Short mmCIF file of C-alpha atoms in Angstrom, two decimals:
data_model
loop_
_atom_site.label_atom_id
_atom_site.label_comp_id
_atom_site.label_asym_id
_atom_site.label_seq_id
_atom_site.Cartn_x
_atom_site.Cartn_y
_atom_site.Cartn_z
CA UNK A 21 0.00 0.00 0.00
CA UNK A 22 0.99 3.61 -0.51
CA UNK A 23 2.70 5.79 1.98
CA UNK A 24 0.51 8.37 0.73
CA UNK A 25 -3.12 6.75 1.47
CA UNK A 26 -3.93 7.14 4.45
CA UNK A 27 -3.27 11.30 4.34
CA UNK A 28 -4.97 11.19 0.84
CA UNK A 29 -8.22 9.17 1.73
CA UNK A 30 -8.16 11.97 4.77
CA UNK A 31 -7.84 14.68 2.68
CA UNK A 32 -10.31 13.69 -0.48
CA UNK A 33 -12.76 12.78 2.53
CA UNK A 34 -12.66 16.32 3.96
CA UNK A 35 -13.71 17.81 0.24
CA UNK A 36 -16.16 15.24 -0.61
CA UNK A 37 -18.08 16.30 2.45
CA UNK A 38 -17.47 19.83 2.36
CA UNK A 39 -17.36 20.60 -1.51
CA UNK A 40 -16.49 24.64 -1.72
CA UNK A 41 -15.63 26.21 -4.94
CA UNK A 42 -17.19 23.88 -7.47
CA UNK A 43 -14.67 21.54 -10.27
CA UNK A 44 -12.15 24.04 -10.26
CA UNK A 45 -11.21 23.93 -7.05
CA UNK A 46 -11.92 19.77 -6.83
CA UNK A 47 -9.80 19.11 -10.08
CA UNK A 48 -6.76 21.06 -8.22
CA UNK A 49 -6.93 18.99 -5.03
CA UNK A 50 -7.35 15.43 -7.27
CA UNK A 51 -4.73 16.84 -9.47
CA UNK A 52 -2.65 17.98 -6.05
CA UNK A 53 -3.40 14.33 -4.59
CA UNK A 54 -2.41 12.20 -7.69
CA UNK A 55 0.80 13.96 -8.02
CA UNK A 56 1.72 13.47 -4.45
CA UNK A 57 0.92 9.22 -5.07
CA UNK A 58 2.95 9.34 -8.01
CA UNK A 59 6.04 11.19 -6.51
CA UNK A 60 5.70 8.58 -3.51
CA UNK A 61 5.60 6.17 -5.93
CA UNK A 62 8.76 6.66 -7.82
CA UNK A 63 6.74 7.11 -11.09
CA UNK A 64 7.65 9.29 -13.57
CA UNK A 65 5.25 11.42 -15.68
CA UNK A 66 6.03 9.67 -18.84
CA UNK A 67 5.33 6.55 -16.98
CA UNK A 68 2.05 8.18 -15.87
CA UNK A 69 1.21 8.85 -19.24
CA UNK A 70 1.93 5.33 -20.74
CA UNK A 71 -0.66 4.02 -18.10
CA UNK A 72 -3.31 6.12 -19.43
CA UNK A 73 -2.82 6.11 -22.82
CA UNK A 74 -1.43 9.60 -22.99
CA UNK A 75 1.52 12.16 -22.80
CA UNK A 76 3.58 13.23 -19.73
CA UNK A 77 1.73 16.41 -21.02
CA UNK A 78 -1.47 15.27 -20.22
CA UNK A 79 -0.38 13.92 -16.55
CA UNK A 80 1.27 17.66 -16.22
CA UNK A 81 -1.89 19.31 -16.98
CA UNK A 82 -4.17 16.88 -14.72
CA UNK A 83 -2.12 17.28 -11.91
CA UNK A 84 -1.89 21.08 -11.85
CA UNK A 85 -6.04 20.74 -12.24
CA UNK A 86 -6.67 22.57 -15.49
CA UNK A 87 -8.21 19.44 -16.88
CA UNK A 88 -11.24 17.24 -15.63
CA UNK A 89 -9.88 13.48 -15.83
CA UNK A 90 -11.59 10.15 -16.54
CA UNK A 91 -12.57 7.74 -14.13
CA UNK A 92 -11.00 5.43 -16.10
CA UNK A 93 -7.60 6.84 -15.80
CA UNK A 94 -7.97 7.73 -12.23
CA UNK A 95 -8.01 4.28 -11.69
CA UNK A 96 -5.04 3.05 -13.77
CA UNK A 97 -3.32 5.96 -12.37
CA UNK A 98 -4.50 4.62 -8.71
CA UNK A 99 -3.61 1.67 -9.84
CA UNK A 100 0.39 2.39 -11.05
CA UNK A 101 0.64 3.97 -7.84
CA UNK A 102 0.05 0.82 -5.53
CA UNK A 103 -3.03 2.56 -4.13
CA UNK A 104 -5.00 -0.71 -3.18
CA UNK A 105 -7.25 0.67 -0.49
CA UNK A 106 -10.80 0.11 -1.77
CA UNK A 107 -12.20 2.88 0.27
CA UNK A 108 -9.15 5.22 -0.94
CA UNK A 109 -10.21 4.36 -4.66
CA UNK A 110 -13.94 4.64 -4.24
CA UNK A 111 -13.00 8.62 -3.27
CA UNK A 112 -10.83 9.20 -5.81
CA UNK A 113 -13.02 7.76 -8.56
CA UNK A 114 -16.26 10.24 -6.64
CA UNK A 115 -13.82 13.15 -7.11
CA UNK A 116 -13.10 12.45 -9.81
CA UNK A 117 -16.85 12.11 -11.49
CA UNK A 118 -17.72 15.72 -9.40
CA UNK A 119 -14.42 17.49 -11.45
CA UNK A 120 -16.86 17.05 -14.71
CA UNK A 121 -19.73 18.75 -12.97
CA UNK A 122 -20.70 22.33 -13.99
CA UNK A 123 -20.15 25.47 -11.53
CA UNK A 124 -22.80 27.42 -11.34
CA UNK A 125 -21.67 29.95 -13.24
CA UNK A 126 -21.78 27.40 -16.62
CA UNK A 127 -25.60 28.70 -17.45
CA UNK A 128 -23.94 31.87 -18.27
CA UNK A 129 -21.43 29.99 -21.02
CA UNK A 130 -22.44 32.61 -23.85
CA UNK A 131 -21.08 35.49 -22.04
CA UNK A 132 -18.56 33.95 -19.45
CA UNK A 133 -14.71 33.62 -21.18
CA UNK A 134 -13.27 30.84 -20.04
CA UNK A 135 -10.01 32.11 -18.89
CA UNK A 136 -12.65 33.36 -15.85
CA UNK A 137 -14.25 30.93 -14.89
CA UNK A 138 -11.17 29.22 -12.96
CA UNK A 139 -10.79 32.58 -10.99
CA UNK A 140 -14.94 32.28 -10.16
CA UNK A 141 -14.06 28.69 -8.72
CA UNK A 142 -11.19 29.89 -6.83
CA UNK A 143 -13.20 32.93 -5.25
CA UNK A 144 -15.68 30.86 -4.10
CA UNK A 145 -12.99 28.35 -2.14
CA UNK A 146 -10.89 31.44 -1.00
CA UNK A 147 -10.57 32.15 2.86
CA UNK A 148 -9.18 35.43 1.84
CA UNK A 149 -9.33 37.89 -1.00
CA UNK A 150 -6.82 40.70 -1.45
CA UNK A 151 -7.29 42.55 -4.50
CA UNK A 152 -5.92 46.15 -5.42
CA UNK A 153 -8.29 47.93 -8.63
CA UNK A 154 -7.23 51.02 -10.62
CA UNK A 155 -9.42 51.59 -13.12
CA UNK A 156 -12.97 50.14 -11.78
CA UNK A 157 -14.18 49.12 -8.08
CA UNK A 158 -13.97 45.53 -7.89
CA UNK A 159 -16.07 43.38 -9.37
CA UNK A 160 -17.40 41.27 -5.94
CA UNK A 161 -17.98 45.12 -4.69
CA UNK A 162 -20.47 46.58 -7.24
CA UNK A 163 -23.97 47.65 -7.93
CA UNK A 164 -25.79 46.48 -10.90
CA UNK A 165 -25.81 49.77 -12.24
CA UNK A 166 -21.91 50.41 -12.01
CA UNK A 167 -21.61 46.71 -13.48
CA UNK A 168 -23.69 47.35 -16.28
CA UNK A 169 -22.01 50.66 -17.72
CA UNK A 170 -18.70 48.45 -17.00
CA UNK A 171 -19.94 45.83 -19.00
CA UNK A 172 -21.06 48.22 -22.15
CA UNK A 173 -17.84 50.08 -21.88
CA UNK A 174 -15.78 46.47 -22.21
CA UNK A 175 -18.08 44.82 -24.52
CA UNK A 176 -19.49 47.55 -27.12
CA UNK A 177 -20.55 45.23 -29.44
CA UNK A 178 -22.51 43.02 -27.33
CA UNK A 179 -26.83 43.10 -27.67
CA UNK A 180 -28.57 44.45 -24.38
CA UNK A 181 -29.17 40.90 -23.60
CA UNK A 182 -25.85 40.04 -23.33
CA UNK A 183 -25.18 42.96 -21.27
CA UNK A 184 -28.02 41.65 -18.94
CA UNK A 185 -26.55 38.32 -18.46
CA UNK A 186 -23.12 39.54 -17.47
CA UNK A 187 -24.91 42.05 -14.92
CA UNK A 188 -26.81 38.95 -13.74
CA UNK A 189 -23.45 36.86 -13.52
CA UNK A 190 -21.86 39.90 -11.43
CA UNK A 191 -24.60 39.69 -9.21
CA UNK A 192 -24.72 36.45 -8.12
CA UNK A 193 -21.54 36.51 -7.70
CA UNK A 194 -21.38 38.52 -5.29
CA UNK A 195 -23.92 36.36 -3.03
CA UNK A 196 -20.89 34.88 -1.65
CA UNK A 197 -20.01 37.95 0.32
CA UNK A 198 -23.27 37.31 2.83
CA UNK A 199 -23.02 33.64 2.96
CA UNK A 200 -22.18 31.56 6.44
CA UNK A 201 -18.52 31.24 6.08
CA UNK A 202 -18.06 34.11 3.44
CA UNK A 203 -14.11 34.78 2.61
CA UNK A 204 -12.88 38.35 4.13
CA UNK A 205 -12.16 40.97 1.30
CA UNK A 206 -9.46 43.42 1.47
CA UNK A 207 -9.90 45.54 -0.98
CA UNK A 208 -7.69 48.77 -1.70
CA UNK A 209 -9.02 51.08 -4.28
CA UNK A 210 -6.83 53.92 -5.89
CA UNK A 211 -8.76 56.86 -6.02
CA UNK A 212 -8.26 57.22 -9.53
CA UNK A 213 -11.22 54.94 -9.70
CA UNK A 214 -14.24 56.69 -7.66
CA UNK A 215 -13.42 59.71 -9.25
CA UNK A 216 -14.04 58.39 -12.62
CA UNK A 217 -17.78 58.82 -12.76
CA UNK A 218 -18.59 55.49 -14.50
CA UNK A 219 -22.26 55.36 -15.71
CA UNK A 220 -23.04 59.05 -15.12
CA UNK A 221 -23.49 60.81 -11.67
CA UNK A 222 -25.78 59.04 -10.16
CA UNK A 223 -24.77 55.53 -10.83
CA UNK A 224 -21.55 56.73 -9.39
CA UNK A 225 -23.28 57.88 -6.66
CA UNK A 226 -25.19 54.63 -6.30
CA UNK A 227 -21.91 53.08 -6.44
CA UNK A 228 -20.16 55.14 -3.55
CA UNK A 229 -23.33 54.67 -0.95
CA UNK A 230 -22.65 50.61 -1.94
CA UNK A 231 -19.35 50.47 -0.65
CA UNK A 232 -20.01 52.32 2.12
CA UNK A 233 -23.45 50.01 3.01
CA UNK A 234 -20.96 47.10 2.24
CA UNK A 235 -18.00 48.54 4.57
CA UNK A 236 -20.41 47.44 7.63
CA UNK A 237 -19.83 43.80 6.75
CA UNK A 238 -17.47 41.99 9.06
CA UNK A 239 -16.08 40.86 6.27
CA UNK A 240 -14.93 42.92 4.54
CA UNK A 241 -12.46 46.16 4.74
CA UNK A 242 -11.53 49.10 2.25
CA UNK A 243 -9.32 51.44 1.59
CA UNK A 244 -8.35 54.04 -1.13
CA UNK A 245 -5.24 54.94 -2.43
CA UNK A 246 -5.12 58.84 -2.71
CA UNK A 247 -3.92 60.80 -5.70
CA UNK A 248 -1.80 62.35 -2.96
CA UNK A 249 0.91 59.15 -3.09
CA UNK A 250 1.97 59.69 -5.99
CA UNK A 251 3.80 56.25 -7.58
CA UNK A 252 2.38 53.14 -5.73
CA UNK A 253 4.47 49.74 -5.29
CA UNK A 254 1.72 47.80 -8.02
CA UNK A 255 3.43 49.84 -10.95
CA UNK A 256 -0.27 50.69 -11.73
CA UNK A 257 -1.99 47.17 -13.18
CA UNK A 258 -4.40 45.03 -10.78
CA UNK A 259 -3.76 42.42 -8.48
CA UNK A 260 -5.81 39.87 -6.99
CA UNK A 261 -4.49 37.42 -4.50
CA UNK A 262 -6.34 34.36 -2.79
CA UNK A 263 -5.73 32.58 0.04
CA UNK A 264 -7.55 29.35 0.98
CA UNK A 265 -7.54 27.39 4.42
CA UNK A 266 -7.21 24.11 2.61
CA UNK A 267 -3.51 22.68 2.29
CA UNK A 268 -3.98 21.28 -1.22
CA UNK A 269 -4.27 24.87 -2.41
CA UNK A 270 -1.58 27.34 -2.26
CA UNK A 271 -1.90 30.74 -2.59
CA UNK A 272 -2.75 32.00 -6.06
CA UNK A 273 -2.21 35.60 -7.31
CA UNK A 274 -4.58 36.41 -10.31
CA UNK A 275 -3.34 39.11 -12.78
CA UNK A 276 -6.51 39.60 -15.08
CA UNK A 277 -5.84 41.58 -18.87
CA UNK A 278 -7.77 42.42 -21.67
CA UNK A 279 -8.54 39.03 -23.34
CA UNK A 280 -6.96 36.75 -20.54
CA UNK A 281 -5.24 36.52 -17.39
CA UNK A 282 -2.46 34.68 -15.37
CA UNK A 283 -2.61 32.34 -12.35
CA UNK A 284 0.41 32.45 -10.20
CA UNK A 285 1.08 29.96 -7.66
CA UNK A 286 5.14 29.88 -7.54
CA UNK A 287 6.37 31.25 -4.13
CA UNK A 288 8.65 33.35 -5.44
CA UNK A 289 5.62 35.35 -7.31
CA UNK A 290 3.10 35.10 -4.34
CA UNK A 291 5.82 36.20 -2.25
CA UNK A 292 6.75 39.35 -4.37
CA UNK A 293 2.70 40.40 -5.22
CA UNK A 294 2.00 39.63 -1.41
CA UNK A 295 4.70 42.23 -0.64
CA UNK A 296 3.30 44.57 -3.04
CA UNK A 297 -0.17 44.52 -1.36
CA UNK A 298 1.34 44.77 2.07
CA UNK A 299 3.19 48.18 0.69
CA UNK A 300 -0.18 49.31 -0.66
CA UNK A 301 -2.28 48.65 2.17
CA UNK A 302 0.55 50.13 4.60
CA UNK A 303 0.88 53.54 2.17
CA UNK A 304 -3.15 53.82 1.78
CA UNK A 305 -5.52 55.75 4.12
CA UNK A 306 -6.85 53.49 6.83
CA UNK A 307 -9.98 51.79 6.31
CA UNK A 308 -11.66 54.65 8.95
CA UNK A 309 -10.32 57.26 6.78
CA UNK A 310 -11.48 55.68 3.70
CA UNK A 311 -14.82 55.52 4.78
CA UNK A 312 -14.82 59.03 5.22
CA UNK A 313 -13.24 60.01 2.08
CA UNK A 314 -16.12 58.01 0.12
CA UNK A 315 -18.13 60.43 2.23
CA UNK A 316 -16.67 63.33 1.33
CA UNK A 317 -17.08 62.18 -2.52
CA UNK A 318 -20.29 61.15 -2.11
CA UNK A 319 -21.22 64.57 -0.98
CA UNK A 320 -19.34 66.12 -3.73
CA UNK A 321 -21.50 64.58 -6.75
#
């Protein structure tokens, strides 16, 4: 039997009862799991490949959990690995069948790029979300008004019923803010972006009495970075980091662009964007000060 079992069945158990984050998240801790059995195992990932008919390639891709994998080749893989535990297996093989299920967030397919929906699986898993915006308050943070003129300014060419169903995506979405065990937001805002008056005046406005209504949640803290710093440490682009209680996750720093967006998970790069945010947050006004600096705009529209 594998060295590796007992902690695995452990560990698959814990997310099979408590599922959090939908197939993204699952297909990283199967992937995290099956990589672990076959480094215990001595096996390389050609090896790996051979066993299921396919390419070190494919064994790279399933283990980093970008790809949903067969029950099939869980099993051969299970299998290679000396995992002979029949109860170890049998939750391997139901992980493995719930990494194929659909997130909620697959009914909105026509309008949803794909390169997002990984970061919607990882929000909903995250403990913690750090995120610093420059151009536009942050997406778990707006109203359906400010989300709709952001939507029509990024997607011009889109009918008003695709605008609707990106609105409708934003907002439930952001459901996860009020739920039981809701992650805490951090969210640092440069000022650059509640100045801009998105939508018209009194969408803006809208917008400004949200954050402050959403500033009374436990959960979750603001602050704004004033025109008054000058340069900040993020070299002006935005940064989201997540943090997740689980140990089969590690901490993932999400750099979104125009058409796509990077996952980074090396230390080294969590490491340097966590310092970033740290420099931010200590340069920003305090999250008392903040509040009353959305004030202050709020009564200046």
């Amino acid at each position: 039997m594998s060295e590796a079992q007992p902690s695995s069945g452990a560990s698959l158990r814990r997310y099979l009862d408590h599922p959090r984050g939908g197939p993204t998240v699952l297909r990283i801790v199967l992937g995290t799991q099956l990589r672990r059995l076959r480094e215990t195992a001595g096996v390389t990932r050609e090896a790996a490949g051979d066993a299921i008919r396919g390419s070190h390639a494919k064994i790279s891709r399933l283990e980093l959990g970008r790809v949903s994998c067969k029950e099939r080749d869980v099993a051969d893989l299970l299998t290679l690995y000396g995992v002979t535990d029949d109860t170890v297996r049998d939750d391997f093989l139901k992980l493995a069948r719930r990494t194929s299920s659909p997130g909620w967030w697959h009914q909105y397919g026509d309008v949803l790029p794909g390169w997002f929906e990984t970061h919607l699986g990882l929000e909903e898993a995250a403990s913690v979300i750090r995120t610093y915006e420059v151009q536009f308050v942050p997406g778990l943070l707006q109203t359906a008004d400010y989300a709709r003129a952001v939507a029509q300014l990024g997607h011009p060419r889109s009918t008003p019923e695709e605008i609707d169903r990106r609105v409708r995506l934003r907002v439930q979405r952001q459901e996860l803010l009020t739920l039981p065990d809701a992650p805490r937001v951090w969210a640092v805002l440069d000022e650059a972006a509640l100045r801009r008056p998105l939508g018209g005046r009194e969408v803006m406005a809208g917008q400004l009495r949200h954050l402050l209504t959403m500033s009374e949640l436990p959960n979750v803290t603001l602050q704004i970075a004033p025109f008054s710093l000058g340069g900040l440490a993020a070299a002006g682009g935005p940064i989201t980091i997540l943090r997740f209680l689980e140990p089969d996750l590690p901490d993932i720093v999400y750099l979104e662009q125009l058409t796509s967006a990077l996952y980074l998970d090396k230390r080294d790069d969590v490491d340097h964007y966590l310092a970033v945010m740290d420099r931010l947050s200590a340069q920003s006004e305090s999250p008392r000060e903040s509040l009353a600096m959305l004030e202050r705009m709020l009564k200046e529209i």
